[in-house]
Amino acid sequence: MSGHIQNLAPPFARKALAAELSRGVDQAVVRNVSRRDFLKAGGVLVVGVSLYAGGAAGTVARAATSGDSGQSDPWTPDVYVTVEADGTVRIISHRCEMGQGIKTSLPAVVADEMEADWERVVVEQATGDKKYGDQSTGGSLSVITFYQRMREAGASVRAMFEQAGAQHWEADVADCRAENHRVVHGPSGKSADFAELVHIASALSVPAADQLKLKTPEQYRYIGKELRGVDLEDIVQGKAVYGADVRLPGMKYAAIARPPVVLGKVKSFNADKAKAVAGVERVVELPAAQAPVAYKSLGGVAVIANNSWAALKARDLLEIEWDNGTNADYNSEAFKEELLNAVRQPGEAVRDEGDFDAAAADADKVLEAEYYAPHLNHMMMEPPVATASVTAEGCEIWAPTQDPQSLIPMAAEVTGLPPEKIRVNMTLCGGAFGRKGKGDYVDEAVRLSKEVGAPVRVQWSREDEVRHGYYHTVSAQHLAAALDDKGQVTGWRHRLAYPTIFSIFNPEATSPQTLELGLGALTLPYAIDSIRLEKGGVPAKVRIGWLRSVCAIFQSFGINVFTDEIARARGKDPLENLLELLGPDRTIDLTSFGMENKEGHPFETGRLRGVIELAAEKGGWGRELPAGHGLGIAAQYSFDSYAASVVEVAVSEDGRWSVPRVVMTVDCGQVVNLDRAVAQQEGAAIMGLGFVRHGRITAKDGRIEQGNFNNARVMRYGEHPKTEVHFVQNHLAPSGIGEPGVPPFAPALANAIFAATGKRFRELPIGSKV
């Protein structure tokens, strides 16, 4: 596998990044940097923050005054914090903003530690550039990875301003403290704005990391509070720039007819009718995709026009004969049986503790059940869109992308230009859920711009995305539990089969990988003597891609519903059963499963117990319910966080069901932005409910059968539940917040339906009636 393909994987799939997370931040991480090649104004303070730890220490640079940097060998930092002469603080956000609030949250960490007035902070979006470190936004890793480093950046600036104040008043620095964009001299009561001190601070050396004094939690000004998004006003006023808002002089519009089956290709086409449409300028055949598909374009036939309507209308008039290739045999119903057959027989053991076979042989009862979940589509509100302008001098790209740096080698390969001649501009993402970490739509725009010699915008329609996107994998599971004559669970066996995400990088990969299994299956925390996990191999027939919460969605569904089934078989309350299986509080060594223990993020079952008990308390577990109502509970450890849900369901006499209330509890360590953290859980409830009601993508003869919201349903406004979110209050290292809330929801809901009706659902979606 090439280095380029490896770099396309999202951050949680990159072993190198995991190694980075385990290392500390050295004193060379934060530096005072010249503005010679960045901003030319004098009398400013610029602090660079290295997003890679462990770099070689070097001479600390001094910031420029009057344009003289005093730095003979320019050092290019990854993130800039700039304080202008008027006191304005500019912070560059290097991650992708897609509604999760990262463009607000990480800069707020810097601002908090530096004691900046948030009203005087300007956040600017970075371009795609390796100098910013890893910009791939996914895996709930942004805060985990950069929280400490952003704190140290802010604390460095604060220390420099306090030192500047001490010089200004010829005072002891210990008597000076930064406070809300000012430095106060305690003994005299004098104070000065950052603007008055920036010329002094700009000449100072950055303090060593071991000399920094980070704030204590009670001193936080912004961390843990509700913060309004920095783009909120522009969004609600229609000023925010999304991918479809980009307009360039002479820009052309492209609509592409893509192969209906993955790895299909054009046999022949007639474009006469398409070319007759007013506004159409060219019809271009794109090269057919070849395995591995990775994040490359699918090929097909593109219509180039001077307006989008003409391009779309003409595309429908193309007469194309397709060679559908080897994936034309893909039929969802038949593949479902293939998956189920795979888990009905022994697979490759990837976790084997004790002796399940012996436990089953000695058992008083062996409980068995099968679970199935179909493909899902990301269904983000903004379909893929990209604009590219390729000339002999360079290539510039505008796109809503979760991974801008991956687009640079892709564009270099297509254009033949050196990477330094390629610029990637990140627009706001109108939702992403992992889809926009895959740059196939950008590949199309770059190819077409190079072909026609003008800027080209490629806009996917909803049907394009549903029928030609990347899909959450389809899965089958077979679970078995051995119960002795006292009702104790003595053995657990879990068999899984699903096409792996890694098939897009390696067509020979046919079975789940450790990173996928580690999202709930490998990490089963139950205190059972015999635990066996087996995986089966099946080929991928469509492009499998990361979708919010990834394999934790269906693995949590199988595990938590089966846990509820065990409770019923034992005659125990589901909450009591869940806590009993969890066993005593302990730290689980992930290296025993072939995974890595992350420094600062041990897997502690006591924290999982904590969210379960909090959810039960806040959800009123055990209370008397109206007729037709039921409560269900489920919990999951994923993305270094702990989450639990208690769902209340109401079932009418005709079988229609609704969710009047859901309680979600999360332990993600220190919450950074409370507003976005709550919103993420509310969104997780809506998304999880949508999966249970409607989530299904199917194929027939290799073609995706759904196309738009009429048959690829998402939740409507009136269907959403009343959602209560509770966070465990602590100041431990922050962990994932965007994805952990989704996995427990579906099983908690299925368990609630069983409590209300006695009907057990083991296949998703359940639909609107039971």
Coordinates of N, CA and C in Angstrom, one line a residue, residues 230-337:
V230 N -18.5 31.0 16.3 CA -17.9 32.2 15.6 C -18.5 32.4 14.3
D231 N -19.1 31.4 13.6 CA -19.7 31.6 12.3 C -21.2 31.7 12.4
L232 N -21.8 31.8 13.6 CA -23.2 31.7 13.8 C -24.0 32.8 13.1
E233 N -23.5 34.1 13.3 CA -24.2 35.2 12.7 C -24.2 35.1 11.2
D234 N -23.0 34.8 10.7 CA -22.9 34.7 9.2 C -23.8 33.6 8.7
I235 N -24.0 32.5 9.4 CA -24.8 31.4 9.0 C -26.3 31.8 9.0
V236 N -26.7 32.4 10.0 CA -28.2 32.7 10.1 C -28.5 33.9 9.2
Q237 N -27.5 34.7 8.8 CA -27.8 35.9 7.9 C -27.5 35.5 6.5
G238 N -27.1 34.3 6.2 CA -26.9 33.9 4.9 C -25.5 34.3 4.3
K239 N -24.6 34.7 5.2 CA -23.3 35.2 4.7 C -22.2 34.2 4.7
A240 N -22.4 33.1 5.4 CA -21.4 32.0 5.5 C -21.2 31.4 4.1
V241 N -19.9 31.1 3.8 CA -19.6 30.5 2.5 C -19.5 29.0 2.6
Y242 N -20.4 28.3 2.0 CA -20.3 26.9 1.8 C -19.8 26.6 0.4
G243 N -19.7 25.3 0.1 CA -19.1 24.9 -1.1 C -19.8 25.4 -2.4
A244 N -21.1 25.5 -2.3 CA -21.9 25.9 -3.5 C -21.9 27.4 -3.6
D245 N -21.3 28.1 -2.7 CA -21.4 29.6 -2.7 C -20.2 30.2 -3.5
V246 N -19.2 29.3 -3.8 CA -18.0 29.8 -4.5 C -18.3 30.2 -5.9
R247 N -17.9 31.4 -6.3 CA -18.1 31.9 -7.7 C -16.8 32.4 -8.2
L248 N -16.4 32.0 -9.3 CA -15.1 32.5 -9.9 C -15.4 33.0 -11.3
P249 N -14.7 34.0 -11.8 CA -14.8 34.5 -13.2 C -14.6 33.4 -14.2
G250 N -15.5 33.3 -15.1 CA -15.4 32.3 -16.2 C -15.6 30.9 -15.7
M251 N -16.2 30.7 -14.5 CA -16.4 29.4 -14.0 C -17.5 28.6 -14.8
K252 N -17.2 27.3 -15.0 CA -18.1 26.4 -15.7 C -18.7 25.4 -14.6
Y253 N -19.8 24.8 -15.0 CA -20.5 23.9 -14.2 C -20.6 22.5 -14.8
A254 N -20.3 21.5 -13.9 CA -20.3 20.1 -14.4 C -21.3 19.3 -13.7
A255 N -22.0 18.5 -14.5 CA -22.9 17.4 -14.0 C -22.4 16.1 -14.6
I256 N -22.2 15.1 -13.7 CA -21.6 13.9 -14.1 C -22.5 12.7 -14.1
A257 N -22.6 11.9 -15.1 CA -23.3 10.6 -15.1 C -22.2 9.6 -14.7
R258 N -22.4 9.0 -13.5 CA -21.4 8.1 -13.0 C -21.9 6.6 -13.2
P259 N -20.9 5.7 -13.3 CA -21.3 4.3 -13.4 C -22.3 3.9 -12.3
P260 N -23.4 3.2 -12.6 CA -24.4 2.9 -11.6 C -23.9 1.8 -10.7
V261 N -22.8 1.1 -11.1 CA -22.2 0.0 -10.3 C -20.7 0.4 -10.1
V262 N -20.3 0.2 -8.8 CA -18.9 0.5 -8.5 C -17.9 -0.3 -9.4
L263 N -16.9 0.4 -9.9 CA -15.9 -0.2 -10.9 C -16.5 -0.5 -12.2
G264 N -17.7 0.0 -12.5 CA -18.3 -0.1 -13.8 C -17.6 0.9 -14.7
K265 N -17.8 0.8 -16.0 CA -17.2 1.8 -16.9 C -18.1 2.0 -18.2
V266 N -17.8 3.1 -18.9 CA -18.5 3.4 -20.1 C -18.1 2.5 -21.2
K267 N -19.1 1.8 -21.9 CA -18.8 1.1 -23.1 C -18.9 2.0 -24.3
S268 N -20.0 2.8 -24.3 CA -20.1 3.8 -25.4 C -21.2 4.8 -24.9
F269 N -21.1 6.0 -25.6 CA -22.2 7.0 -25.3 C -22.4 7.9 -26.5
N270 N -23.6 8.4 -26.5 CA -24.0 9.4 -27.6 C -24.4 10.7 -26.9
A271 N -23.7 11.8 -27.2 CA -24.0 13.0 -26.5 C -24.7 14.1 -27.4
D272 N -25.2 13.7 -28.5 CA -25.8 14.6 -29.5 C -26.9 15.4 -28.8
K273 N -27.8 14.7 -28.2 CA -29.0 15.4 -27.5 C -28.5 16.4 -26.4
A274 N -27.5 15.9 -25.7 CA -27.0 16.7 -24.6 C -26.3 18.0 -25.1
K275 N -25.6 17.9 -26.2 CA -24.9 19.0 -26.7 C -25.8 20.1 -27.3
A276 N -27.1 19.6 -27.6 CA -28.0 20.5 -28.2 C -28.7 21.4 -27.2
V277 N -28.5 21.2 -25.9 CA -29.0 22.0 -24.8 C -28.3 23.3 -24.8
A278 N -29.1 24.4 -24.8 CA -28.4 25.7 -24.7 C -27.6 25.9 -23.4
G279 N -26.4 26.4 -23.6 CA -25.5 26.5 -22.4 C -24.4 25.4 -22.3
V280 N -24.7 24.3 -23.0 CA -23.7 23.2 -22.9 C -22.5 23.5 -23.8
E281 N -21.3 23.3 -23.2 CA -20.1 23.7 -24.0 C -19.3 22.4 -24.4
R282 N -19.3 21.4 -23.5 CA -18.5 20.3 -23.8 C -19.1 19.0 -23.1
V283 N -18.7 17.9 -23.6 CA -19.0 16.6 -22.9 C -17.7 15.9 -22.8
V284 N -17.4 15.4 -21.6 CA -16.0 14.9 -21.4 C -16.2 13.5 -20.7
E285 N -15.5 12.5 -21.2 CA -15.5 11.2 -20.5 C -14.3 11.2 -19.5
L286 N -14.7 10.8 -18.3 CA -13.7 10.7 -17.2 C -13.1 9.3 -17.2
P287 N -11.8 9.1 -16.8 CA -11.2 7.8 -16.8 C -12.0 6.9 -15.8
A288 N -12.1 5.6 -16.2 CA -12.8 4.7 -15.3 C -12.0 4.4 -14.0
A289 N -12.7 4.2 -12.9 CA -12.1 3.9 -11.7 C -11.5 2.5 -11.7
Q290 N -10.4 2.3 -11.0 CA -9.8 1.0 -10.8 C -9.5 0.8 -9.4
A291 N -9.5 -0.5 -9.0 CA -9.2 -0.9 -7.6 C -7.7 -0.6 -7.3
P292 N -7.4 -0.2 -6.1 CA -8.3 0.2 -5.0 C -8.9 1.5 -5.3
V293 N -10.2 1.6 -5.0 CA -11.0 2.9 -5.3 C -10.5 4.0 -4.4
A294 N -10.1 3.7 -3.2 CA -9.7 4.8 -2.3 C -10.7 6.0 -2.3
Y295 N -10.1 7.2 -2.5 CA -11.0 8.3 -2.6 C -10.9 9.0 -4.0
K296 N -10.8 8.1 -5.0 CA -10.7 8.6 -6.4 C -12.0 8.7 -7.0
S297 N -12.1 9.4 -8.1 CA -13.4 9.6 -8.8 C -13.8 8.3 -9.4
L298 N -15.1 8.1 -9.6 CA -15.7 6.9 -10.2 C -15.6 6.8 -11.7
G299 N -15.3 7.9 -12.3 CA -15.4 7.9 -13.8 C -16.8 8.3 -14.3
G300 N -17.0 8.0 -15.6 CA -18.3 8.4 -16.1 C -18.2 9.4 -17.2
V301 N -19.3 10.1 -17.5 CA -19.4 11.2 -18.5 C -19.8 12.5 -17.9
A302 N -19.1 13.5 -18.1 CA -19.4 14.9 -17.6 C -19.9 15.8 -18.6
V303 N -20.9 16.5 -18.3 CA -21.4 17.6 -19.2 C -20.9 18.9 -18.6
I304 N -20.3 19.7 -19.4 CA -19.8 21.0 -19.0 C -20.6 22.1 -19.6
A305 N -21.1 23.0 -18.7 CA -22.0 24.1 -19.2 C -21.7 25.4 -18.5
N306 N -22.3 26.5 -19.0 CA -22.1 27.8 -18.4 C -23.1 28.1 -17.3
N307 N -24.0 27.1 -17.0 CA -24.9 27.2 -15.9 C -25.2 25.8 -15.4
S308 N -25.6 25.7 -14.2 CA -25.8 24.4 -13.6 C -27.1 23.7 -14.1
W309 N -28.1 24.5 -14.4 CA -29.4 23.9 -14.9 C -29.1 23.2 -16.3
A310 N -28.4 23.8 -17.1 CA -28.1 23.2 -18.4 C -27.3 22.0 -18.3
A311 N -26.3 22.0 -17.4 CA -25.5 20.8 -17.2 C -26.3 19.6 -16.7
L312 N -27.2 19.9 -15.7 CA -28.1 18.8 -15.2 C -29.1 18.3 -16.2
K313 N -29.7 19.2 -16.9 CA -30.7 18.8 -17.9 C -30.0 18.0 -19.0
A314 N -28.8 18.4 -19.5 CA -28.1 17.7 -20.5 C -27.7 16.3 -20.1
R315 N -27.2 16.2 -18.8 CA -26.8 14.9 -18.3 C -27.9 13.9 -18.5
D316 N -29.1 14.3 -18.3 CA -30.2 13.3 -18.4 C -30.5 12.9 -19.8
L317 N -29.9 13.6 -20.8 CA -30.1 13.3 -22.2 C -29.0 12.5 -22.8
L318 N -28.0 12.2 -22.0 CA -26.9 11.4 -22.4 C -27.4 9.9 -22.6
E319 N -27.0 9.3 -23.7 CA -27.3 7.9 -24.0 C -26.0 7.1 -23.8
I320 N -26.0 6.4 -22.7 CA -24.8 5.7 -22.2 C -25.1 4.2 -22.1
E321 N -24.2 3.4 -22.7 CA -24.2 2.0 -22.4 C -23.1 1.7 -21.5
W322 N -23.4 1.0 -20.4 CA -22.5 0.8 -19.3 C -22.0 -0.7 -19.3
D323 N -20.7 -0.9 -19.0 CA -20.2 -2.2 -18.6 C -20.2 -2.2 -17.1
N324 N -21.1 -2.9 -16.5 CA -21.3 -2.8 -15.0 C -20.2 -3.6 -14.2
G325 N -19.4 -4.4 -14.9 CA -18.3 -5.1 -14.2 C -18.7 -6.2 -13.2
T326 N -17.8 -6.6 -12.4 CA -18.0 -7.7 -11.5 C -18.9 -7.5 -10.3
N327 N -19.2 -6.2 -10.0 CA -20.0 -5.9 -8.9 C -21.5 -5.9 -9.2
A328 N -21.8 -6.2 -10.5 CA -23.2 -6.2 -10.9 C -24.0 -7.4 -10.3
D329 N -23.3 -8.3 -9.6 CA -24.0 -9.4 -9.0 C -24.5 -9.1 -7.5
Y330 N -24.3 -7.8 -7.1 CA -24.6 -7.4 -5.7 C -26.0 -7.2 -5.5
N331 N -26.6 -8.1 -4.7 CA -28.0 -8.0 -4.3 C -28.1 -8.1 -2.8
S332 N -28.8 -7.1 -2.2 CA -28.8 -7.0 -0.7 C -29.4 -8.2 0.0
E333 N -30.5 -8.7 -0.6 CA -31.1 -9.9 0.1 C -30.2 -11.1 0.1
A334 N -29.6 -11.4 -1.1 CA -28.7 -12.5 -1.2 C -27.5 -12.3 -0.3
F335 N -27.0 -11.1 -0.3 CA -25.8 -10.8 0.5 C -26.1 -10.9 2.0
K336 N -27.3 -10.6 2.4 CA -27.7 -10.8 3.8 C -27.6 -12.2 4.2
E337 N -28.0 -13.1 3.4 CA -27.9 -14.6 3.7 C -26.4 -15.0 3.7

